[in-house]
Amino acid sequence: MDILPLLLKTLHYAIIMNGLAIWRYKKTTWLIFFINRIHYPFYR
């Protein structure tokens, strides 16, 4: 059994998952920041 293709596939999957997690985190924090900027004057 060749281990290299499995290793590359795992690495590729990990990179994709990591990128998606980072993108989702950035999008969520930006969305929270945006909503807070919009609603902040109404709460004060």
PDB file of C-alpha atoms in Angstrom:
ATOM      1  CA  MET A   1       0.000   0.000   0.000  1.00  0.00           C
ATOM      2  CA  ASP A   2       1.365   3.372  -0.989  1.00  0.00           C
ATOM      3  CA  ILE A   3       1.101   5.868   1.852  1.00  0.00           C
ATOM      4  CA  LEU A   4       1.928   9.004  -0.144  1.00  0.00           C
ATOM      5  CA  PRO A   5      -1.408   9.536  -1.973  1.00  0.00           C
ATOM      6  CA  LEU A   6      -3.284   8.995   1.286  1.00  0.00           C
ATOM      7  CA  LEU A   7      -1.000  11.462   3.036  1.00  0.00           C
ATOM      8  CA  LEU A   8      -1.439  14.035   0.282  1.00  0.00           C
ATOM      9  CA  LYS A   9      -5.215  13.581   0.321  1.00  0.00           C
ATOM     10  CA  THR A  10      -5.288  14.004   4.102  1.00  0.00           C
ATOM     11  CA  LEU A  11      -3.078  17.083   3.907  1.00  0.00           C
ATOM     12  CA  HIS A  12      -5.229  18.574   1.155  1.00  0.00           C
ATOM     13  CA  TYR A  13      -8.383  17.903   3.173  1.00  0.00           C
ATOM     14  CA  ALA A  14      -6.835  19.456   6.288  1.00  0.00           C
ATOM     15  CA  ILE A  15      -5.783  22.575   4.363  1.00  0.00           C
ATOM     16  CA  ILE A  16      -9.266  22.958   2.866  1.00  0.00           C
ATOM     17  CA  MET A  17     -10.946  22.485   6.265  1.00  0.00           C
ATOM     18  CA  ASN A  18      -8.540  24.942   7.895  1.00  0.00           C
ATOM     19  CA  GLY A  19      -9.141  27.533   5.182  1.00  0.00           C
ATOM     20  CA  LEU A  20     -12.903  27.130   5.461  1.00  0.00           C
ATOM     21  CA  ALA A  21     -12.742  27.461   9.240  1.00  0.00           C
ATOM     22  CA  ILE A  22     -10.628  30.624   9.011  1.00  0.00           C
ATOM     23  CA  TRP A  23     -12.891  32.110   6.325  1.00  0.00           C
ATOM     24  CA  ARG A  24     -16.030  31.273   8.307  1.00  0.00           C
ATOM     25  CA  TYR A  25     -14.492  32.755  11.474  1.00  0.00           C
ATOM     26  CA  LYS A  26     -13.506  35.965   9.696  1.00  0.00           C
ATOM     27  CA  LYS A  27     -16.925  36.237   8.051  1.00  0.00           C
ATOM     28  CA  THR A  28     -18.689  35.710  11.383  1.00  0.00           C
ATOM     29  CA  THR A  29     -16.568  38.268  13.235  1.00  0.00           C
ATOM     30  CA  TRP A  30     -17.042  40.775  10.403  1.00  0.00           C
ATOM     31  CA  LEU A  31     -20.795  40.147  10.482  1.00  0.00           C
ATOM     32  CA  ILE A  32     -20.925  40.640  14.277  1.00  0.00           C
ATOM     33  CA  PHE A  33     -18.831  43.811  13.968  1.00  0.00           C
ATOM     34  CA  PHE A  34     -21.095  45.108  11.185  1.00  0.00           C
ATOM     35  CA  ILE A  35     -24.287  44.381  13.144  1.00  0.00           C
ATOM     36  CA  ASN A  36     -22.822  46.001  16.254  1.00  0.00           C
ATOM     37  CA  ARG A  37     -21.870  49.092  14.239  1.00  0.00           C
ATOM     38  CA  ILE A  38     -25.417  49.322  12.911  1.00  0.00           C
ATOM     39  CA  HIS A  39     -27.258  48.707  16.179  1.00  0.00           C
ATOM     40  CA  TYR A  40     -24.861  50.435  18.557  1.00  0.00           C
ATOM     41  CA  PRO A  41     -26.497  53.924  18.390  1.00  0.00           C
ATOM     42  CA  PHE A  42     -29.927  52.429  19.085  1.00  0.00           C
ATOM     43  CA  TYR A  43     -28.765  50.594  22.202  1.00  0.00           C
ATOM     44  CA  ARG A  44     -26.984  53.565  23.725  1.00  0.00           C
TER      45      ARG A  44
END
